[in-house]
Amino acid sequence: MSDKVDIYDDRGTLLESGVDIMALAPTTNAAIGKIIKDTKRTVAVNLAGIEKGLATGKYGGKGRQILGRGLEYDIVGNADAIAESVANLVKTSDDDDTNVKVIGGGKQLLVQVPSARTDAGADFVSGSTVSAAAVVQTIIDTYNTDMFDAPLVKGAVWGSYPQTMDMSGGNVASILSIPQQNEGLGFSLRNIMTNHVAAITGRKAMNAAALSSIYEQAGMFEMGNAVGSFARHQLLGFAYQGLNANNIVYEMVKENGKTGTVGSVIETVVEKALEAGIIEVDHKAPSGYNFYKANDVSMWNACAAAGQLAATLVNCAAGRAAQNVSSTILYFNDMLEKETGLPGCDMGRAQGTGVGFSFFSHSIYGGGGPGIFNGNHVVTRHSRGFAIPCVSAACSLDAGTQMITIEKTSGLVGNVFGSIEEFREPIKAVAGAL
């Protein structure tokens, strides 16, 4: 298998040429491997939140407060000393890859537990649990907390756990949900809120799509959807949609950005596929309608995936709103199928995802904006990695129209995870590892 592509950044600048798509697999590419490893071992600690919780007696989330049981600890003012103590507690040796860094003037900590801890566990929760335990121990030691007040410190850090399955109301945050919330085998990396991704990448839409693509396609590899011939299918789609291979997404947006529509993006997709010989006219109906055939089905899917992202960028940017991403995914594929007689992106799964997504995000049900969805959600899990990158891109373009905003859901993780270059600029990171 040898499919060569050129990787371009989100400004249309060539980063790496002649890349074999197998070098983009999460099992091969060092940058993708590092992003996945760091995702599992990295958490954000909200020191300002801990300080406020202790001062007000509010522990364990909304509506929970113990009056008269506040502790006046200057947590933020002692952030550097707290960081040093936490690092000493979580590390397994003096030369391991533990990393603890003060963020936001002492308001947050970035904690990366050593890889030895995640390697020694069956899942990824040690990033959260070990960090939380280390912060509790540090605060107790630093402020000489007695046995009667120590549970208050635990509550401020861990939230209502273990009365709840997760750390509800706590001040330690991972971008990964707890394992009990996964919908099936291999969904862990797909269970990341799109608002989180938009915040981490600084609302740069194509980088948000790239980071989501990395998580989604790593999930495909983990759940067995990229074995044998399916590996090429998934990696081609990943390269063209997520990593702007051959600059196709950038060029389509540039061609259609000023006056274009979802329909004009479809025209561009078909033109480019015809020029490249990926599809050709199979026969012409008496009406003049052209029936096309795909000379390379997986390459056609890659073009459709790239076009779906380009249509999202054009349409959601025009509305300055994430809300229409579901209908964009739906009707881009619906019209593409009618135009060509060929399957849309992801062999119809993206279109089907768009149907349910439209209903659940803002139709009769209206349960929440696109920013709270992820590839593990019962509505959006059906696409094999090609729908959620568009949602993350759309959330990046949103101008504050969502009911559940990025600032509300993702301020902490955006500040902390966004301080790591590979997360903030994933296209450049992947290209740099080739």
PDB file of C-alpha atoms in Angstrom, residues 22-240:
ATOM      1  CA  MET A  22       0.457   4.735   6.479  1.00  0.00           C
ATOM      2  CA  ALA A  23       2.844   7.200   8.154  1.00  0.00           C
ATOM      3  CA  LEU A  24      -0.270   8.980   9.430  1.00  0.00           C
ATOM      4  CA  ALA A  25      -1.591   5.998  11.379  1.00  0.00           C
ATOM      5  CA  PRO A  26      -1.847   6.462  15.168  1.00  0.00           C
ATOM      6  CA  THR A  27       0.221   3.293  15.467  1.00  0.00           C
ATOM      7  CA  THR A  28       3.014   4.871  13.402  1.00  0.00           C
ATOM      8  CA  ASN A  29       3.108   8.665  13.670  1.00  0.00           C
ATOM      9  CA  ALA A  30       5.056   9.822  16.726  1.00  0.00           C
ATOM     10  CA  ALA A  31       3.125  13.092  17.128  1.00  0.00           C
ATOM     11  CA  ILE A  32      -0.245  11.339  17.085  1.00  0.00           C
ATOM     12  CA  GLY A  33       1.120   8.799  19.548  1.00  0.00           C
ATOM     13  CA  LYS A  34       2.248  11.623  21.822  1.00  0.00           C
ATOM     14  CA  ILE A  35      -1.110  13.400  21.600  1.00  0.00           C
ATOM     15  CA  ILE A  36      -2.909  10.192  22.586  1.00  0.00           C
ATOM     16  CA  LYS A  37      -0.472   9.424  25.398  1.00  0.00           C
ATOM     17  CA  ASP A  38      -0.631  12.977  26.743  1.00  0.00           C
ATOM     18  CA  THR A  39      -4.423  12.989  26.491  1.00  0.00           C
ATOM     19  CA  LYS A  40      -4.529  10.027  28.863  1.00  0.00           C
ATOM     20  CA  ARG A  41      -2.007  11.364  31.364  1.00  0.00           C
ATOM     21  CA  THR A  42      -2.850  15.091  31.397  1.00  0.00           C
ATOM     22  CA  VAL A  43      -5.373  16.831  33.632  1.00  0.00           C
ATOM     23  CA  ALA A  44      -6.236  20.404  34.524  1.00  0.00           C
ATOM     24  CA  VAL A  45      -6.427  21.359  38.189  1.00  0.00           C
ATOM     25  CA  ASN A  46      -8.516  24.419  39.001  1.00  0.00           C
ATOM     26  CA  LEU A  47      -6.639  25.945  41.950  1.00  0.00           C
ATOM     27  CA  ALA A  48      -8.846  29.044  41.957  1.00  0.00           C
ATOM     28  CA  GLY A  49     -11.899  26.784  42.095  1.00  0.00           C
ATOM     29  CA  ILE A  50     -10.471  24.836  45.016  1.00  0.00           C
ATOM     30  CA  GLU A  51      -9.718  28.063  46.889  1.00  0.00           C
ATOM     31  CA  LYS A  52     -13.218  29.405  46.280  1.00  0.00           C
ATOM     32  CA  GLY A  53     -14.854  26.120  47.244  1.00  0.00           C
ATOM     33  CA  LEU A  54     -12.956  25.958  50.498  1.00  0.00           C
ATOM     34  CA  ALA A  55     -13.712  29.601  51.331  1.00  0.00           C
ATOM     35  CA  THR A  56     -17.469  29.314  50.709  1.00  0.00           C
ATOM     36  CA  GLY A  57     -18.046  25.770  51.912  1.00  0.00           C
ATOM     37  CA  LYS A  58     -19.404  24.775  48.487  1.00  0.00           C
ATOM     38  CA  TYR A  59     -18.304  21.199  47.855  1.00  0.00           C
ATOM     39  CA  GLY A  60     -19.469  18.644  45.335  1.00  0.00           C
ATOM     40  CA  GLY A  61     -21.294  20.720  42.769  1.00  0.00           C
ATOM     41  CA  LYS A  62     -24.393  22.829  42.291  1.00  0.00           C
ATOM     42  CA  GLY A  63     -26.678  23.243  45.286  1.00  0.00           C
ATOM     43  CA  ARG A  64     -24.270  21.732  47.782  1.00  0.00           C
ATOM     44  CA  GLN A  65     -22.894  23.940  50.559  1.00  0.00           C
ATOM     45  CA  ILE A  66     -21.879  23.391  54.164  1.00  0.00           C
ATOM     46  CA  LEU A  67     -22.424  26.695  55.973  1.00  0.00           C
ATOM     47  CA  GLY A  68     -19.865  27.571  58.587  1.00  0.00           C
ATOM     48  CA  ARG A  69     -17.316  25.064  57.298  1.00  0.00           C
ATOM     49  CA  GLY A  70     -15.156  27.298  55.149  1.00  0.00           C
ATOM     50  CA  LEU A  71     -11.347  27.298  55.073  1.00  0.00           C
ATOM     51  CA  GLU A  72      -9.404  30.442  54.144  1.00  0.00           C
ATOM     52  CA  TYR A  73      -6.439  28.973  52.280  1.00  0.00           C
ATOM     53  CA  ASP A  74      -4.393  31.060  49.838  1.00  0.00           C
ATOM     54  CA  ILE A  75      -4.152  28.321  47.213  1.00  0.00           C
ATOM     55  CA  VAL A  76      -3.539  30.558  44.182  1.00  0.00           C
ATOM     56  CA  GLY A  77      -0.878  32.593  45.983  1.00  0.00           C
ATOM     57  CA  ASN A  78       1.037  29.397  46.780  1.00  0.00           C
ATOM     58  CA  ALA A  79       0.637  27.838  43.332  1.00  0.00           C
ATOM     59  CA  ASP A  80       4.368  27.379  42.725  1.00  0.00           C
ATOM     60  CA  ALA A  81       4.934  25.535  46.003  1.00  0.00           C
ATOM     61  CA  ILE A  82       1.821  23.443  45.428  1.00  0.00           C
ATOM     62  CA  ALA A  83       3.024  22.529  41.926  1.00  0.00           C
ATOM     63  CA  GLU A  84       6.394  21.411  43.257  1.00  0.00           C
ATOM     64  CA  SER A  85       4.791  19.243  45.932  1.00  0.00           C
ATOM     65  CA  VAL A  86       2.327  17.675  43.485  1.00  0.00           C
ATOM     66  CA  ALA A  87       5.169  16.845  41.102  1.00  0.00           C
ATOM     67  CA  ASN A  88       7.101  15.116  43.865  1.00  0.00           C
ATOM     68  CA  LEU A  89       4.061  13.082  44.850  1.00  0.00           C
ATOM     69  CA  VAL A  90       3.025  11.882  41.392  1.00  0.00           C
ATOM     70  CA  LYS A  91       6.446  11.043  39.963  1.00  0.00           C
ATOM     71  CA  THR A  92       7.741   7.490  40.070  1.00  0.00           C
ATOM     72  CA  SER A  93      11.419   8.351  39.597  1.00  0.00           C
ATOM     73  CA  ASP A  94      13.560  11.454  39.405  1.00  0.00           C
ATOM     74  CA  ASP A  95      14.023  11.188  35.649  1.00  0.00           C
ATOM     75  CA  ASP A  96      10.529  10.176  34.505  1.00  0.00           C
ATOM     76  CA  ASP A  97       8.286  12.324  32.276  1.00  0.00           C
ATOM     77  CA  THR A  98       6.244  13.936  35.054  1.00  0.00           C
ATOM     78  CA  ASN A  99       5.305  17.491  34.158  1.00  0.00           C
ATOM     79  CA  VAL A 100       3.535  19.951  36.456  1.00  0.00           C
ATOM     80  CA  LYS A 101       3.197  23.551  35.317  1.00  0.00           C
ATOM     81  CA  VAL A 102       1.459  26.628  36.757  1.00  0.00           C
ATOM     82  CA  ILE A 103      -0.997  28.218  34.304  1.00  0.00           C
ATOM     83  CA  GLY A 104      -2.969  31.461  34.360  1.00  0.00           C
ATOM     84  CA  GLY A 105      -1.036  33.263  37.060  1.00  0.00           C
ATOM     85  CA  GLY A 106      -1.563  30.472  39.570  1.00  0.00           C
ATOM     86  CA  LYS A 107      -5.237  29.841  38.873  1.00  0.00           C
ATOM     87  CA  GLN A 108      -4.638  26.473  37.206  1.00  0.00           C
ATOM     88  CA  LEU A 109      -2.172  23.619  37.126  1.00  0.00           C
ATOM     89  CA  LEU A 110      -1.298  21.429  34.188  1.00  0.00           C
ATOM     90  CA  VAL A 111      -0.459  18.002  35.584  1.00  0.00           C
ATOM     91  CA  GLN A 112       0.962  15.217  33.450  1.00  0.00           C
ATOM     92  CA  VAL A 113       1.432  12.090  35.508  1.00  0.00           C
ATOM     93  CA  PRO A 114       4.359   9.881  34.458  1.00  0.00           C
ATOM     94  CA  SER A 115       3.703   7.444  31.635  1.00  0.00           C
ATOM     95  CA  ALA A 116       4.662   4.646  34.006  1.00  0.00           C
ATOM     96  CA  ARG A 117       1.433   5.243  35.926  1.00  0.00           C
ATOM     97  CA  THR A 118      -0.865   5.037  32.880  1.00  0.00           C
ATOM     98  CA  ASP A 119       1.129   2.094  31.495  1.00  0.00           C
ATOM     99  CA  ALA A 120       0.653   0.223  34.764  1.00  0.00           C
ATOM    100  CA  GLY A 121      -3.134   0.631  34.703  1.00  0.00           C
ATOM    101  CA  ALA A 122      -5.889  -1.028  32.706  1.00  0.00           C
ATOM    102  CA  ASP A 123      -7.362   2.313  31.641  1.00  0.00           C
ATOM    103  CA  PHE A 124      -6.596   6.049  31.643  1.00  0.00           C
ATOM    104  CA  VAL A 125      -8.035   7.300  34.936  1.00  0.00           C
ATOM    105  CA  SER A 126      -4.772   7.525  36.876  1.00  0.00           C
ATOM    106  CA  GLY A 127      -4.210  10.987  35.403  1.00  0.00           C
ATOM    107  CA  SER A 128      -7.264  12.215  37.293  1.00  0.00           C
ATOM    108  CA  THR A 129      -7.113  10.048  40.402  1.00  0.00           C
ATOM    109  CA  VAL A 130      -3.392  10.333  41.130  1.00  0.00           C
ATOM    110  CA  SER A 131      -3.402  14.091  40.487  1.00  0.00           C
ATOM    111  CA  ALA A 132      -6.433  14.607  42.730  1.00  0.00           C
ATOM    112  CA  ALA A 133      -4.890  12.564  45.535  1.00  0.00           C
ATOM    113  CA  ALA A 134      -1.604  14.466  45.225  1.00  0.00           C
ATOM    114  CA  VAL A 135      -3.365  17.855  45.373  1.00  0.00           C
ATOM    115  CA  VAL A 136      -5.334  16.819  48.467  1.00  0.00           C
ATOM    116  CA  GLN A 137      -2.173  15.587  50.217  1.00  0.00           C
ATOM    117  CA  THR A 138      -0.300  18.757  49.258  1.00  0.00           C
ATOM    118  CA  ILE A 139      -2.986  21.099  50.626  1.00  0.00           C
ATOM    119  CA  ILE A 140      -3.271  19.124  53.873  1.00  0.00           C
ATOM    120  CA  ASP A 141       0.503  19.222  54.354  1.00  0.00           C
ATOM    121  CA  THR A 142       0.912  22.859  53.297  1.00  0.00           C
ATOM    122  CA  TYR A 143      -1.780  24.246  55.593  1.00  0.00           C
ATOM    123  CA  ASN A 144      -1.480  21.724  58.452  1.00  0.00           C
ATOM    124  CA  THR A 145      -5.082  20.690  57.972  1.00  0.00           C
ATOM    125  CA  ASP A 146      -6.390  18.568  60.844  1.00  0.00           C
ATOM    126  CA  MET A 147      -8.360  15.345  60.603  1.00  0.00           C
ATOM    127  CA  PHE A 148     -11.695  17.155  60.952  1.00  0.00           C
ATOM    128  CA  ASP A 149     -11.106  19.560  58.050  1.00  0.00           C
ATOM    129  CA  ALA A 150      -9.287  17.127  55.753  1.00  0.00           C
ATOM    130  CA  PRO A 151     -12.591  15.804  54.290  1.00  0.00           C
ATOM    131  CA  LEU A 152     -13.428  19.360  53.223  1.00  0.00           C
ATOM    132  CA  VAL A 153     -10.212  19.518  51.207  1.00  0.00           C
ATOM    133  CA  LYS A 154     -11.064  16.170  49.646  1.00  0.00           C
ATOM    134  CA  GLY A 155     -14.525  17.466  48.713  1.00  0.00           C
ATOM    135  CA  ALA A 156     -13.143  20.638  47.133  1.00  0.00           C
ATOM    136  CA  VAL A 157     -10.772  18.623  44.943  1.00  0.00           C
ATOM    137  CA  TRP A 158     -12.633  15.376  44.181  1.00  0.00           C
ATOM    138  CA  GLY A 159     -16.172  16.770  44.197  1.00  0.00           C
ATOM    139  CA  SER A 160     -18.915  14.323  45.140  1.00  0.00           C
ATOM    140  CA  TYR A 161     -16.946  11.203  44.182  1.00  0.00           C
ATOM    141  CA  PRO A 162     -17.437   8.379  45.199  1.00  0.00           C
ATOM    142  CA  GLN A 163     -21.102   9.172  45.798  1.00  0.00           C
ATOM    143  CA  THR A 164     -21.169   9.821  42.052  1.00  0.00           C
ATOM    144  CA  MET A 165     -19.328   7.758  39.433  1.00  0.00           C
ATOM    145  CA  ASP A 166     -17.350  10.769  38.244  1.00  0.00           C
ATOM    146  CA  MET A 167     -15.814  13.761  40.037  1.00  0.00           C
ATOM    147  CA  SER A 168     -19.035  15.768  39.847  1.00  0.00           C
ATOM    148  CA  GLY A 169     -18.423  19.291  41.149  1.00  0.00           C
ATOM    149  CA  GLY A 170     -14.704  18.631  41.539  1.00  0.00           C
ATOM    150  CA  ASN A 171     -11.784  20.728  40.406  1.00  0.00           C
ATOM    151  CA  VAL A 172      -9.700  18.182  38.491  1.00  0.00           C
ATOM    152  CA  ALA A 173     -10.649  17.907  34.816  1.00  0.00           C
ATOM    153  CA  SER A 174      -9.633  15.496  32.079  1.00  0.00           C
ATOM    154  CA  ILE A 175     -10.846  15.872  28.507  1.00  0.00           C
ATOM    155  CA  LEU A 176     -11.612  12.143  28.610  1.00  0.00           C
ATOM    156  CA  SER A 177     -14.846  11.029  30.214  1.00  0.00           C
ATOM    157  CA  ILE A 178     -14.820   8.224  32.746  1.00  0.00           C
ATOM    158  CA  PRO A 179     -14.875   4.685  31.252  1.00  0.00           C
ATOM    159  CA  GLN A 180     -18.422   4.041  32.510  1.00  0.00           C
ATOM    160  CA  GLN A 181     -19.721   6.684  30.092  1.00  0.00           C
ATOM    161  CA  ASN A 182     -18.379   5.007  26.952  1.00  0.00           C
ATOM    162  CA  GLU A 183     -21.035   3.593  24.636  1.00  0.00           C
ATOM    163  CA  GLY A 184     -18.996   0.581  23.556  1.00  0.00           C
ATOM    164  CA  LEU A 185     -15.573  -0.899  22.911  1.00  0.00           C
ATOM    165  CA  GLY A 186     -12.942   1.605  21.795  1.00  0.00           C
ATOM    166  CA  PHE A 187     -14.960   4.779  22.322  1.00  0.00           C
ATOM    167  CA  SER A 188     -12.737   6.439  24.955  1.00  0.00           C
ATOM    168  CA  LEU A 189     -10.866   8.799  22.612  1.00  0.00           C
ATOM    169  CA  ARG A 190     -14.088   9.588  20.771  1.00  0.00           C
ATOM    170  CA  ASN A 191     -15.787  10.680  24.001  1.00  0.00           C
ATOM    171  CA  ILE A 192     -14.393  14.239  23.974  1.00  0.00           C
ATOM    172  CA  MET A 193     -16.690  17.246  23.837  1.00  0.00           C
ATOM    173  CA  THR A 194     -16.373  19.311  20.656  1.00  0.00           C
ATOM    174  CA  ASN A 195     -16.400  22.529  22.714  1.00  0.00           C
ATOM    175  CA  HIS A 196     -13.250  21.219  24.434  1.00  0.00           C
ATOM    176  CA  VAL A 197     -11.524  20.702  21.091  1.00  0.00           C
ATOM    177  CA  ALA A 198     -12.467  24.177  19.866  1.00  0.00           C
ATOM    178  CA  ALA A 199     -11.159  25.730  23.088  1.00  0.00           C
ATOM    179  CA  ILE A 200      -7.885  23.769  23.054  1.00  0.00           C
ATOM    180  CA  THR A 201      -7.074  24.821  19.479  1.00  0.00           C
ATOM    181  CA  GLY A 202      -7.886  28.463  20.129  1.00  0.00           C
ATOM    182  CA  ARG A 203     -10.970  28.354  17.893  1.00  0.00           C
ATOM    183  CA  LYS A 204      -8.879  27.700  14.781  1.00  0.00           C
ATOM    184  CA  ALA A 205     -11.387  25.696  12.793  1.00  0.00           C
ATOM    185  CA  MET A 206      -9.093  23.523  10.679  1.00  0.00           C
ATOM    186  CA  ASN A 207      -6.864  22.696  13.635  1.00  0.00           C
ATOM    187  CA  ALA A 208      -9.979  21.798  15.627  1.00  0.00           C
ATOM    188  CA  ALA A 209     -11.039  19.488  12.815  1.00  0.00           C
ATOM    189  CA  ALA A 210      -7.538  17.987  12.787  1.00  0.00           C
ATOM    190  CA  LEU A 211      -7.489  17.296  16.529  1.00  0.00           C
ATOM    191  CA  SER A 212     -10.961  15.755  16.359  1.00  0.00           C
ATOM    192  CA  SER A 213      -9.872  13.664  13.372  1.00  0.00           C
ATOM    193  CA  ILE A 214      -6.896  12.367  15.334  1.00  0.00           C
ATOM    194  CA  TYR A 215      -9.133  11.277  18.203  1.00  0.00           C
ATOM    195  CA  GLU A 216     -11.828   9.851  15.940  1.00  0.00           C
ATOM    196  CA  GLN A 217      -9.441   7.870  13.736  1.00  0.00           C
ATOM    197  CA  ALA A 218      -7.443   6.632  16.716  1.00  0.00           C
ATOM    198  CA  GLY A 219     -10.796   5.378  17.957  1.00  0.00           C
ATOM    199  CA  MET A 220     -11.339   3.611  14.632  1.00  0.00           C
ATOM    200  CA  PHE A 221      -8.018   1.814  15.052  1.00  0.00           C
ATOM    201  CA  GLU A 222      -8.834   0.920  18.655  1.00  0.00           C
ATOM    202  CA  MET A 223     -12.281  -0.520  17.909  1.00  0.00           C
ATOM    203  CA  GLY A 224     -11.111  -2.615  14.955  1.00  0.00           C
ATOM    204  CA  ASN A 225     -12.531  -0.513  12.127  1.00  0.00           C
ATOM    205  CA  ALA A 226      -9.164   0.042  10.429  1.00  0.00           C
ATOM    206  CA  VAL A 227      -7.961  -3.507   9.806  1.00  0.00           C
ATOM    207  CA  GLY A 228      -6.813  -4.729   6.399  1.00  0.00           C
ATOM    208  CA  SER A 229      -8.213  -2.796   3.457  1.00  0.00           C
ATOM    209  CA  PHE A 230     -10.179  -0.580   5.843  1.00  0.00           C
ATOM    210  CA  ALA A 231      -6.915   0.983   7.066  1.00  0.00           C
ATOM    211  CA  ARG A 232      -6.378   2.655   3.702  1.00  0.00           C
ATOM    212  CA  HIS A 233      -9.999   3.793   3.598  1.00  0.00           C
ATOM    213  CA  GLN A 234      -9.830   5.422   7.030  1.00  0.00           C
ATOM    214  CA  LEU A 235      -6.375   6.974   6.563  1.00  0.00           C
ATOM    215  CA  LEU A 236      -7.221   8.511   3.194  1.00  0.00           C
ATOM    216  CA  GLY A 237     -10.274  10.155   4.732  1.00  0.00           C
ATOM    217  CA  PHE A 238      -8.219  11.269   7.729  1.00  0.00           C
ATOM    218  CA  ALA A 239      -5.520  12.763   5.520  1.00  0.00           C
ATOM    219  CA  TYR A 240      -7.850  14.694   3.207  1.00  0.00           C
TER     220      TYR A 240
END
